[in-house]
GROMACS .gro file of C-alpha atoms in nm:
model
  448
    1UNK     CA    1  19.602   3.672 -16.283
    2UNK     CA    2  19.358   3.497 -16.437
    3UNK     CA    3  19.181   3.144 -16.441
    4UNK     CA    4  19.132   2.914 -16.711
    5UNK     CA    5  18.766   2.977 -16.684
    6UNK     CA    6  18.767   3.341 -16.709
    7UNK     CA    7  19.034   3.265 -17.070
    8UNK     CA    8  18.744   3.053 -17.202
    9UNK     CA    9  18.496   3.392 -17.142
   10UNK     CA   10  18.802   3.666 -17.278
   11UNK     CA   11  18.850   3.436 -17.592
   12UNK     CA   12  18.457   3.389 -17.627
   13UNK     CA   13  18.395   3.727 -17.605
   14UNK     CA   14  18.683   3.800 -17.864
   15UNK     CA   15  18.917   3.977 -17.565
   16UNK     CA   16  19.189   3.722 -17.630
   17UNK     CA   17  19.341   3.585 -17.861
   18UNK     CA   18  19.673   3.493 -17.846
   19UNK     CA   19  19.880   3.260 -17.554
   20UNK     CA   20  20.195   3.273 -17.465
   21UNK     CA   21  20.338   2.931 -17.294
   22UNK     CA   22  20.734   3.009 -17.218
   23UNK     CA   23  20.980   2.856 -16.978
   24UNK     CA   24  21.315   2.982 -16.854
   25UNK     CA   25  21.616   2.886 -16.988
   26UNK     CA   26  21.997   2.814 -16.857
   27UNK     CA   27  22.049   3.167 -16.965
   28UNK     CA   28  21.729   3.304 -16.771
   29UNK     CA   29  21.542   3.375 -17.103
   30UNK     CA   30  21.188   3.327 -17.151
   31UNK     CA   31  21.130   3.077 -17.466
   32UNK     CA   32  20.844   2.918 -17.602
   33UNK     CA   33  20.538   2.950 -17.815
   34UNK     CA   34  20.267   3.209 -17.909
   35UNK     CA   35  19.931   2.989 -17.986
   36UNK     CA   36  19.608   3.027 -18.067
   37UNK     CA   37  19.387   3.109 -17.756
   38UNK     CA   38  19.164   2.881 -17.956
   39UNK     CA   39  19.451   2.600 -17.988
   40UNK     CA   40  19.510   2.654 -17.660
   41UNK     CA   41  19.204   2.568 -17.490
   42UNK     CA   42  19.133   2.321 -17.705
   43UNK     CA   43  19.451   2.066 -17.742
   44UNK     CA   44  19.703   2.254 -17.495
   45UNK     CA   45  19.527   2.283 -17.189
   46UNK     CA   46  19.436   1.882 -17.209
   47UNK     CA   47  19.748   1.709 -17.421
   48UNK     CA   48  20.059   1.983 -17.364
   49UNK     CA   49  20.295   2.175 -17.612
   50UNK     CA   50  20.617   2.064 -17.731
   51UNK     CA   51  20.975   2.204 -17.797
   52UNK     CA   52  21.314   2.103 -17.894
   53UNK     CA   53  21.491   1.942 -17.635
   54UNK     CA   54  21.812   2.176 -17.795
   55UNK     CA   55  21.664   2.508 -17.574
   56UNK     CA   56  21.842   2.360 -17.242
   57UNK     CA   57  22.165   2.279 -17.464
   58UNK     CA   58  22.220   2.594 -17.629
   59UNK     CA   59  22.450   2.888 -17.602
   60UNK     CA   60  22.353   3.230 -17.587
   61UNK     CA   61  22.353   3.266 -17.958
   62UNK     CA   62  22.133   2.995 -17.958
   63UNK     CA   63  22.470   2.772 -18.166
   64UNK     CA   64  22.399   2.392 -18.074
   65UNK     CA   65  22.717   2.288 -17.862
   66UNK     CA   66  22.899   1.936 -17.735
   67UNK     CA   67  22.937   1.839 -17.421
   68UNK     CA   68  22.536   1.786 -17.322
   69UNK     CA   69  22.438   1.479 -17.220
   70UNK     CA   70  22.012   1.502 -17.293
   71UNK     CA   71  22.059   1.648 -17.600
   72UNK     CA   72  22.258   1.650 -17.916
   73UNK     CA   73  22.311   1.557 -18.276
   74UNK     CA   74  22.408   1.187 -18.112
   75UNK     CA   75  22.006   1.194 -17.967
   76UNK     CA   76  21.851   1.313 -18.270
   77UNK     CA   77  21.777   1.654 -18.107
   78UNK     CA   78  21.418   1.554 -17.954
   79UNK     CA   79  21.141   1.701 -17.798
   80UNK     CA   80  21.028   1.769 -17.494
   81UNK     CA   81  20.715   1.825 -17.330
   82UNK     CA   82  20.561   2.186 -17.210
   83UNK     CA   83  20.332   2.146 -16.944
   84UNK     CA   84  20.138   2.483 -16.866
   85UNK     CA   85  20.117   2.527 -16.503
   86UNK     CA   86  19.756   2.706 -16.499
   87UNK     CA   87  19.851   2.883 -16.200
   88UNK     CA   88  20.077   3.139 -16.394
   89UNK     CA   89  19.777   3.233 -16.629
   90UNK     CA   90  19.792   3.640 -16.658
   91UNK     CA   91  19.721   3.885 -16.870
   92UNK     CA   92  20.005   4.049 -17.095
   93UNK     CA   93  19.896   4.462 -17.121
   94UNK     CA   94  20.184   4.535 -17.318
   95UNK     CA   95  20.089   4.344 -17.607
   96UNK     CA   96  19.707   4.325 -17.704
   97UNK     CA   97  19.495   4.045 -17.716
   98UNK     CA   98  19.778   3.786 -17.528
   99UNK     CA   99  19.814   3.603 -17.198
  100UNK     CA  100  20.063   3.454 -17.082
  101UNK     CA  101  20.173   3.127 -16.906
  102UNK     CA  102  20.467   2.978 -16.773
  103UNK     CA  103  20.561   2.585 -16.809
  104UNK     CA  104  20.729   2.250 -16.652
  105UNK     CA  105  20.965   2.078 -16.865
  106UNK     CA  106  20.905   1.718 -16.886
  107UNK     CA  107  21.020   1.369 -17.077
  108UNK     CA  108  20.748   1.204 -17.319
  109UNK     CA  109  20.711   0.959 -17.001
  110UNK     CA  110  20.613   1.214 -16.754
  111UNK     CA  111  20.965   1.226 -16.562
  112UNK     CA  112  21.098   1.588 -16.548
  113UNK     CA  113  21.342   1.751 -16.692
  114UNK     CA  114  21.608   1.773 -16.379
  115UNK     CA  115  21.829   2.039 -16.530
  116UNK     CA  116  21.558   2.259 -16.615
  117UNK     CA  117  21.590   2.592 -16.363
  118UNK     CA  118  21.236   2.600 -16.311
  119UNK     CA  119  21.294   2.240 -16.141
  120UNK     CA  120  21.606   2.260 -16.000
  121UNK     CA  121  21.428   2.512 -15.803
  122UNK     CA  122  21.091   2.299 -15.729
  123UNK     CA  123  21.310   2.052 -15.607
  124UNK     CA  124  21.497   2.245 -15.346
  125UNK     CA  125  21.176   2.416 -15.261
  126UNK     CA  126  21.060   2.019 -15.180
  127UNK     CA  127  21.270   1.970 -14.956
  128UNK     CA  128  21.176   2.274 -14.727
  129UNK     CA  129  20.802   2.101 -14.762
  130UNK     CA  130  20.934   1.814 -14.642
  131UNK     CA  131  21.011   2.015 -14.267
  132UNK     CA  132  20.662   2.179 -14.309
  133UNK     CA  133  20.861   2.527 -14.444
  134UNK     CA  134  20.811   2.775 -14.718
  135UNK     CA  135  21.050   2.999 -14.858
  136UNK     CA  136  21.010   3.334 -14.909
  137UNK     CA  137  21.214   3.566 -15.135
  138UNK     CA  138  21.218   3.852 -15.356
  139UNK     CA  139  21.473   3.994 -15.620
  140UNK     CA  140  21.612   4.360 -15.680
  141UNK     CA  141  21.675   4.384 -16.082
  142UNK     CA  142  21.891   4.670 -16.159
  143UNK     CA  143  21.917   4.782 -16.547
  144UNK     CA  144  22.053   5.089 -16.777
  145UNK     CA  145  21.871   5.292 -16.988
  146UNK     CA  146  21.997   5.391 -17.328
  147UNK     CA  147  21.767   5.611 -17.574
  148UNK     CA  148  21.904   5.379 -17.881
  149UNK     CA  149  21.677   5.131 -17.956
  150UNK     CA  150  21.852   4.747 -17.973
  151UNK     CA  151  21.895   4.764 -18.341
  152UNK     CA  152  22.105   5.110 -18.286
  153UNK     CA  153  22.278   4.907 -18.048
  154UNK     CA  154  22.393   4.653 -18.215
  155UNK     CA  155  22.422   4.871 -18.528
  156UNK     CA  156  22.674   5.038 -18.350
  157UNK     CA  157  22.849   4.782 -18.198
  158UNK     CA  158  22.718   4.840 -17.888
  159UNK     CA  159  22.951   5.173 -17.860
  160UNK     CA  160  22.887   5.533 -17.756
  161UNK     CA  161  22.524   5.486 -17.661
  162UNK     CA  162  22.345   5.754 -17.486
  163UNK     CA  163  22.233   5.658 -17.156
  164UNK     CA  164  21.862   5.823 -17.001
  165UNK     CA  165  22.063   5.991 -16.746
  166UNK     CA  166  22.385   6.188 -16.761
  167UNK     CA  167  22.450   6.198 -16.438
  168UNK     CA  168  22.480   5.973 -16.067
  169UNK     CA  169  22.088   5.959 -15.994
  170UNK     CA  170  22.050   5.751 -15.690
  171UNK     CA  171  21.735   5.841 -15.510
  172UNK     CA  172  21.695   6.117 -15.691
  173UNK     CA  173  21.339   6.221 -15.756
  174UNK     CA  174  21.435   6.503 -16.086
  175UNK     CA  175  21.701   6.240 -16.223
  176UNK     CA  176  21.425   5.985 -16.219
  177UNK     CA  177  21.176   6.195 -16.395
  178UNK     CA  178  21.336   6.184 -16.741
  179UNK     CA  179  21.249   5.826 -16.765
  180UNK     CA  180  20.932   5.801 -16.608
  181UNK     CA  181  20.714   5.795 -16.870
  182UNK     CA  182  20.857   5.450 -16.996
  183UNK     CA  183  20.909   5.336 -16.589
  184UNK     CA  184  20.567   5.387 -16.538
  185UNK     CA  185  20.449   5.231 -16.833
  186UNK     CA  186  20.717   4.898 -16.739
  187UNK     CA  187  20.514   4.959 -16.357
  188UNK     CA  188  20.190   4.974 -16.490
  189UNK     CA  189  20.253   4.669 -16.716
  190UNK     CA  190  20.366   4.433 -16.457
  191UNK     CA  191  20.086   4.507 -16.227
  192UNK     CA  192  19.814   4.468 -16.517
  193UNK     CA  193  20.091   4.104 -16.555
  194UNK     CA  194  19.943   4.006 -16.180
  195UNK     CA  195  20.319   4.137 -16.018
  196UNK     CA  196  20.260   4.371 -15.675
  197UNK     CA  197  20.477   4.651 -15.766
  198UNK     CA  198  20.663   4.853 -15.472
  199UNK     CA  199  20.867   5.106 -15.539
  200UNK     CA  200  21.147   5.256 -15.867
  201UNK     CA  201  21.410   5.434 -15.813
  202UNK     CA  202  21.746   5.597 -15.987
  203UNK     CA  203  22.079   5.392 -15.893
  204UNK     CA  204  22.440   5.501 -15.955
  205UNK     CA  205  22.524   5.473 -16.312
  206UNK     CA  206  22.465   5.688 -16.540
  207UNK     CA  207  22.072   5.560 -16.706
  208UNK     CA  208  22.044   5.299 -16.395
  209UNK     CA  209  21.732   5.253 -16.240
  210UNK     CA  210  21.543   4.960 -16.036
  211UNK     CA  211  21.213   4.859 -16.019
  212UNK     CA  212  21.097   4.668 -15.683
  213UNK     CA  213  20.850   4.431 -15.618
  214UNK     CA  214  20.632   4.251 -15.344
  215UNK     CA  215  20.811   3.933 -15.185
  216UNK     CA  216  20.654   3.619 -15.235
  217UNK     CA  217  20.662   3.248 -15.219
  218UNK     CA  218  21.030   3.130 -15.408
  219UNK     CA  219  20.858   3.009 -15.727
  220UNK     CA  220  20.640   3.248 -15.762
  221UNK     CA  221  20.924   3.524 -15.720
  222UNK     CA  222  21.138   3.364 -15.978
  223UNK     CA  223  20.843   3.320 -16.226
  224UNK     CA  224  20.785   3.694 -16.178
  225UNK     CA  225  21.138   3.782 -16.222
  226UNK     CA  226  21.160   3.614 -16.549
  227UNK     CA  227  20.835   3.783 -16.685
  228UNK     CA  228  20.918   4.137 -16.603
  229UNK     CA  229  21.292   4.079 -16.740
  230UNK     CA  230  21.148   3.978 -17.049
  231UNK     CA  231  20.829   4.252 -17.035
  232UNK     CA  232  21.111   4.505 -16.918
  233UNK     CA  233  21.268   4.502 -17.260
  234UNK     CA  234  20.984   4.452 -17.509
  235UNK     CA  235  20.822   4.773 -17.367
  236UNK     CA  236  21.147   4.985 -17.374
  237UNK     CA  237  21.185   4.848 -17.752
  238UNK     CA  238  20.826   4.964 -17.827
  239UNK     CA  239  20.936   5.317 -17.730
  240UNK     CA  240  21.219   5.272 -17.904
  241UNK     CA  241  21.463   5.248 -17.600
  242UNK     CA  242  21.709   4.955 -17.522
  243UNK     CA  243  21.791   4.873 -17.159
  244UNK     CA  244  22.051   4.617 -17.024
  245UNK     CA  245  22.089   4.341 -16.755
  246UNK     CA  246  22.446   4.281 -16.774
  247UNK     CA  247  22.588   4.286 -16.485
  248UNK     CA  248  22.888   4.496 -16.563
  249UNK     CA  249  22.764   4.667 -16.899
  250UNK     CA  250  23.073   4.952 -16.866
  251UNK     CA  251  23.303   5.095 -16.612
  252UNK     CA  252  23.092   5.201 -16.385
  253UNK     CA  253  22.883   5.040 -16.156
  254UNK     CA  254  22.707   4.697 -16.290
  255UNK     CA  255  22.347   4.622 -16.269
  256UNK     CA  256  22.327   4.389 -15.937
  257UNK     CA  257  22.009   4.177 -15.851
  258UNK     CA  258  22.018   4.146 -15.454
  259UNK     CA  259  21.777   3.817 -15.406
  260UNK     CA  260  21.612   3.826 -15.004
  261UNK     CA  261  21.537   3.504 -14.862
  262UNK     CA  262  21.317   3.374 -14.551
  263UNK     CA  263  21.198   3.074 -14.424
  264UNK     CA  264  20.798   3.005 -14.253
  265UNK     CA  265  20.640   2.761 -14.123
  266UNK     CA  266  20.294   2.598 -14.173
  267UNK     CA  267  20.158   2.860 -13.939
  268UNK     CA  268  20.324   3.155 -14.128
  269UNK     CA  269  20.559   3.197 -13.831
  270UNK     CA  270  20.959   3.285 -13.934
  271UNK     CA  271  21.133   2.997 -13.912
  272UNK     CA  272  21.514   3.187 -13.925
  273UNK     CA  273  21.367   3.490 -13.620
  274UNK     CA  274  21.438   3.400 -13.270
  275UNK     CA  275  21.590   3.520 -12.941
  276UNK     CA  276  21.932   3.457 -13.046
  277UNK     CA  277  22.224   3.787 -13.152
  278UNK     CA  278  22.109   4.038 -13.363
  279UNK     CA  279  21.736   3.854 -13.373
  280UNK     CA  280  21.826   3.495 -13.511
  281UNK     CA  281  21.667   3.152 -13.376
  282UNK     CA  282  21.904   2.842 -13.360
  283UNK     CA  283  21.780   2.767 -13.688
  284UNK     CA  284  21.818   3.069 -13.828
  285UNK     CA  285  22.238   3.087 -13.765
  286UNK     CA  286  22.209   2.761 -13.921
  287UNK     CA  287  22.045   2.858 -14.235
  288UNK     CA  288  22.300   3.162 -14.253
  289UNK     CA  289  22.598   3.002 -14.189
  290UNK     CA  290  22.555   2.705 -14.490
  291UNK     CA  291  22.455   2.984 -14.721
  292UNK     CA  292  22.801   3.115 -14.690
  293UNK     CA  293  22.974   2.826 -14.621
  294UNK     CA  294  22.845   2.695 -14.971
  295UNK     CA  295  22.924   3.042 -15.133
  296UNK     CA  296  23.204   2.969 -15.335
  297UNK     CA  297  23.145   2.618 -15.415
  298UNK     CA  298  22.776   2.737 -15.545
  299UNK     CA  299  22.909   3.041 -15.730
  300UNK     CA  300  22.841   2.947 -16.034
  301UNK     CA  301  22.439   2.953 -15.983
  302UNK     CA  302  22.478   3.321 -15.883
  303UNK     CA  303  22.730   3.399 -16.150
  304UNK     CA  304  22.704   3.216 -16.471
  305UNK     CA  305  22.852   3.453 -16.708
  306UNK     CA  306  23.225   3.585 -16.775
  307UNK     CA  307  23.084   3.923 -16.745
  308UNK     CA  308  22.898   3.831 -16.423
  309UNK     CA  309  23.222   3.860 -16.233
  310UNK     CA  310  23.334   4.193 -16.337
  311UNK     CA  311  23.089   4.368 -16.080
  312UNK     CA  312  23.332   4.245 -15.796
  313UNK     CA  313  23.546   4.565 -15.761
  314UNK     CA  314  23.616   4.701 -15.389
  315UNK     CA  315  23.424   5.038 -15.335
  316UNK     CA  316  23.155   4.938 -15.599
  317UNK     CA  317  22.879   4.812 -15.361
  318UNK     CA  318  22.924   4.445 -15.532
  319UNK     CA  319  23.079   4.198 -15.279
  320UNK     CA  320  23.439   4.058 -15.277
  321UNK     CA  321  23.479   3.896 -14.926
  322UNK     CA  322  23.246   3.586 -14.849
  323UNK     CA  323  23.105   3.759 -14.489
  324UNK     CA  324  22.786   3.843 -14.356
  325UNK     CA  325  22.710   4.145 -14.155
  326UNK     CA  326  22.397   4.370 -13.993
  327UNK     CA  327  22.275   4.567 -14.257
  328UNK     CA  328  22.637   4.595 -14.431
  329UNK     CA  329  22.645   4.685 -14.722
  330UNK     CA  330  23.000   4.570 -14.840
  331UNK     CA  331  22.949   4.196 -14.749
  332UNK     CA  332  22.844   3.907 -14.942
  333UNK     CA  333  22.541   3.874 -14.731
  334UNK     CA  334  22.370   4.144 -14.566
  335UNK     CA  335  22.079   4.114 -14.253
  336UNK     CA  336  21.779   4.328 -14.295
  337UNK     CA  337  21.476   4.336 -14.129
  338UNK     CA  338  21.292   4.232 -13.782
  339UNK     CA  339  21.093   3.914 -13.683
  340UNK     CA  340  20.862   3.818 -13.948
  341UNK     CA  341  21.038   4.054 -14.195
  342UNK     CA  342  21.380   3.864 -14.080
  343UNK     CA  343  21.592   3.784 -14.385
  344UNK     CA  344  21.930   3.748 -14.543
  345UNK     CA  345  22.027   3.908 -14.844
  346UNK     CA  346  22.245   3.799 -15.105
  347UNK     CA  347  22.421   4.047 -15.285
  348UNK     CA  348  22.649   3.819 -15.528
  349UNK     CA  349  22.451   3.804 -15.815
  350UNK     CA  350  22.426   4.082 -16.063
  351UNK     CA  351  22.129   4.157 -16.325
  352UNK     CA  352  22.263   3.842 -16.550
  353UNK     CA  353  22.181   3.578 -16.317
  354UNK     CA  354  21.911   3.317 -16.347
  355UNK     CA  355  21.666   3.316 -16.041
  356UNK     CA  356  21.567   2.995 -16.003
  357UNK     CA  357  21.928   2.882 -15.972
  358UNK     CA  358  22.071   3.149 -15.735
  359UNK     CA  359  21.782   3.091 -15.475
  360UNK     CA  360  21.809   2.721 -15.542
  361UNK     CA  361  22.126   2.745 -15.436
  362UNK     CA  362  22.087   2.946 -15.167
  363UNK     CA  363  21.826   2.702 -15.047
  364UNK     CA  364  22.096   2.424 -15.075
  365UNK     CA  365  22.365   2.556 -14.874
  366UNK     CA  366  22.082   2.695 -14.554
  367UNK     CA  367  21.963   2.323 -14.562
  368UNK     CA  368  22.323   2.182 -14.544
  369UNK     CA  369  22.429   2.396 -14.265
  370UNK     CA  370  22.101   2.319 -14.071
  371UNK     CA  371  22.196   1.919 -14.114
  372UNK     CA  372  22.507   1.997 -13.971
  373UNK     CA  373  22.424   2.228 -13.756
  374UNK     CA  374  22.716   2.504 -13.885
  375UNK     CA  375  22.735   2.751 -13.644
  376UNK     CA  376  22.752   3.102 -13.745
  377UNK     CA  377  23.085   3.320 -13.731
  378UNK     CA  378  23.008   3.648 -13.575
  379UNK     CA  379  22.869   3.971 -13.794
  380UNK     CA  380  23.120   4.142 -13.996
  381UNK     CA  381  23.119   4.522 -13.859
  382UNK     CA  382  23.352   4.699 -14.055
  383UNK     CA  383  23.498   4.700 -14.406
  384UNK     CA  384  23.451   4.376 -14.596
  385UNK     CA  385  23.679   4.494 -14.861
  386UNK     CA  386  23.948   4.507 -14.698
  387UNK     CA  387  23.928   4.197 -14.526
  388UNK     CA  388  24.177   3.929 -14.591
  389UNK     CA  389  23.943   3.630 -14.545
  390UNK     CA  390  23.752   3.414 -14.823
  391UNK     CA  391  23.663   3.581 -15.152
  392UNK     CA  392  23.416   3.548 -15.387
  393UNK     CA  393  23.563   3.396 -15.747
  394UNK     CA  394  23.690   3.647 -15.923
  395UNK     CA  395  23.633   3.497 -16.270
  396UNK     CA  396  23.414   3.194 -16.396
  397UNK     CA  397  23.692   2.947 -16.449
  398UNK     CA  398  23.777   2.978 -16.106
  399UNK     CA  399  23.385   2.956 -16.016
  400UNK     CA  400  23.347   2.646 -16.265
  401UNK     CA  401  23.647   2.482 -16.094
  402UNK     CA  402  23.488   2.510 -15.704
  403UNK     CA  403  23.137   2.372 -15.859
  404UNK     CA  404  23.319   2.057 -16.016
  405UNK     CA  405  23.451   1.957 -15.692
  406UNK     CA  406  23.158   2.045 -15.506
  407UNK     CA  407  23.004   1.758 -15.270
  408UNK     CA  408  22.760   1.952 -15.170
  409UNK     CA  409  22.655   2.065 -15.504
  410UNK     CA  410  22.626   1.713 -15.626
  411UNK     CA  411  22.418   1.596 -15.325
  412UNK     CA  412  22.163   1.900 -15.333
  413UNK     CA  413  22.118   1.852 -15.761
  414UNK     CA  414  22.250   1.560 -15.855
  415UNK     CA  415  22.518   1.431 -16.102
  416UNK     CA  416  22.324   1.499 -16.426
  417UNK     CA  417  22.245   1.878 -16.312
  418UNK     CA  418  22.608   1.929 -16.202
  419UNK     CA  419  22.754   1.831 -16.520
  420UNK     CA  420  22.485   2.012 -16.759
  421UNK     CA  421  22.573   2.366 -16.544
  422UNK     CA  422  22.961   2.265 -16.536
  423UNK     CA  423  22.919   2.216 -16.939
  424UNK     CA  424  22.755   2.573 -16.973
  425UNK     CA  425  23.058   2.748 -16.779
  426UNK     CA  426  23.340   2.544 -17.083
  427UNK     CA  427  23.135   2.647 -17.379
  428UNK     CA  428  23.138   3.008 -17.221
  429UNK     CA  429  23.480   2.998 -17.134
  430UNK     CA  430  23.602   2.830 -17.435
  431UNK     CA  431  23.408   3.129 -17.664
  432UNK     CA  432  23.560   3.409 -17.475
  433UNK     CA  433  23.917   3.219 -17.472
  434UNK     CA  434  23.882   3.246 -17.880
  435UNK     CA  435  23.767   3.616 -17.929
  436UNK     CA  436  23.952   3.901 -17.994
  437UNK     CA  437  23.853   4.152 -17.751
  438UNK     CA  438  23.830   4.564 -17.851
  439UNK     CA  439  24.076   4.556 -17.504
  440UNK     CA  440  24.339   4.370 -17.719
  441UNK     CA  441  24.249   4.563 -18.017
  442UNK     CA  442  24.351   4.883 -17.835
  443UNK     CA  443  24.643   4.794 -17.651
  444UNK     CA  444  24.766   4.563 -17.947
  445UNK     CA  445  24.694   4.706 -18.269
  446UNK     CA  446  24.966   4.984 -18.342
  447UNK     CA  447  25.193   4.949 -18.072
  448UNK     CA  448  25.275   4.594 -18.010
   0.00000   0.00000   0.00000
């Protein structure tokens, strides 16, 4: 990490000389500008960037839709404002000469931009201020490996690539050693970025793998997240590798992103540990029980894609049934940890999903079930697949349908974000309804 005082000495000195000033998108995409270091300092630092207002109203072939209310052909397709928050500054060691910022979206008046993620978040985050509280959390990004590089990929339509690993290389240390020179150089790189790595390791499909990192304050986590996503992949396509977030990218088991979440107080203390079952204060049983309460109605911030709900098989380590349970790993939420390392983890979202969003939501539904005081149905201890109670949505129309008639959802984000979100799911769903899938193709083509 750097500040802007040590930038002015690395582009004096002739260290630096490129910054890049992104934000995340609805998709969870890093966008923005590379400037001048000299720009930058100069005009950027002082009087802020700008960039189409069109990048928050966008599908994910960047094809301008309808249906968005602060932007369109209607509006002229404006600007808005970047402003860097200096507090991201970092170096970039996987590209020479560059740092890297992150942004706020704002209006030319100074008023945000609500339905940014980066916001949404802040705002939720706000209201934990508000109680004197802090939220900790921290994400676990799964992705596959192939050896084709992206244009391979797409080349060949995204069919018969080789993944790094041809066989089920969970924890294993030889299976993990085929990749390891580009893990360690995706490691390396995010540490040089300011991120505290932990730990990699192999997962279950074939090419899987998972890099960990150090917990931290929610922002901070989901700023993180969205740089090493990005870094990730532009140091796999240096080496001339691809690797994938989807969260379902074949058969087998999808990429998942397990976010952890804790509350502290001004003091540092845990806010959800007490001397209540299985470790939890008052509070704590609270915080739990909106979280799942407000699972299916918030869906949609943990799954935003069609693909995001294939990972919901029984038997595939992805959740189905909306329980939580003692360090279970077939419910929906999952309690880990002791004291001050207390936490719940959600295991809905896959490797698609936007951070700021999921933990917003998260946020959202804890703080509703502490205002009403929701009391907490007892740990799950047995097979949550097989239990007949609430599910997760199985597909995004379904999810899309439980966030439009979500009270809760339009209390915690308002009207305006509700509707932006609600817009993203139809475009999605309306793209998928009108393509002809290789499934049809297969089943269809000669003997129907």
């Amino acid at each position: 990490m750097l500040t802007l005082d040590q930038l002015r000495l690395l582009v004096a000195e002739g260290t630096i000389d490129t910054v890049v000033l992104g934000f995340t998108d609805m998709q969870g995409r890093l966008q923005g500008k590379r400037l001048s270091a000299e720009f930058f300092l100069e005009e950027v630092v002082e009087n802020h960037a700008e960039g189409c207002n069109y990048l928050l109203a966008v599908d994910v072939e960047m094809n301008t839709v309808d249906g968005y209310a602060m932007s369109s052909w209607e509006r002229g397709y404006g600007d808005f404002v970047l402003v860097p928050d200096l507090g991201t500054l970092r170096m970039v060691p996987w590209h020479e000469g560059t740092v890297l910022l992150l942004a706020d979206l704002a209006w030319e008046d100074g008023s945000p931009v609500v339905a940014s993620p980066r916001q949404i978040l802040k705002a939720q985050t706000a209201r934990l201020a508000a109680r004197g509280w802090t939220a900790c959390a921290g994400t676990e990004l799964e992705f596959v490996v192939f050896t084709e590089s992206y244009e391979q990929a797409q080349a060949q339509g995204f069919r018969d690539l080789t993944p790094a690993n041809q066989y089920n290389i969970d924890y294993s240390i030889l299976g993990t050693s085929r990749v390891e020179p580009l893990l360690r150089k995706i490691r390396l790189g995010m540490a040089g970025a300011g991120l505290y790595v932990e730990s990699s390791k192999g997962e279950c499909n074939l090419g899987q793998h998972e890099i960990a990192f150090r917990y931290a304050e929610a922002v901070t986590t989901c700023d993180n997240h969205s740089i090493y996503k990005t870094g990730a992949k532009e140091i796999a396509a240096a080496d001339g590798m691809s690797i994938t977030f989807m969260a379902k990218p074949n058969a087998r088991e999808g990429n998942s992103c397990h976010i952890h979440l804790s509350l502290r107080d001004q003091a540092g203390n845990p806010v959800m540990a007490g001397d209540g079952p299985h470790g939890l204060s008052r509070t704590g049983e609270h915080f739990l029980a909106g979280q799942l309460a407000a699972l299916r109605e918030l869906t949609l911030f943990h799954a935003p894609n069609i693909n995001s709900y294939k990972r919901y098989v029984a038997g595939s380590f992805a959740p189905t049934a909306v329980r939580w349970g003692v360090d279970n790993r077939t419910c929906s939420y999952r309690l880990v940890g002791h004291g001050l390392s207390l936490r719940a983890e959600n295991r809905v979202p896959g490797g698609d999903v936007n951070p700021y969003l999921a933990v917003a939501a998260m946020i959202a539904g804890g703080l509703d079930g502490i205002e009403k005081e929701l009391p907490l149905e007892p740990a799950f201890g047995g097979n949550a697949y097989a239990d007949p109670g609430p599910r997760v949505p199985s597909t995004l129309r379904e999810a899309l349908e439980a966030w439009q008639k979500s009270g809760l959802a339009r209390e915690a984000f308002g009207n305006e974000v509700v509707e932006h979100y609600a817009n993203h799911a139809r475009v999605e769903l309306a793209a998928f309804d009108a393509a002809v899938t290789d499934w049809e193709l297969q089943r269809s083509f000669e003997r129907l």
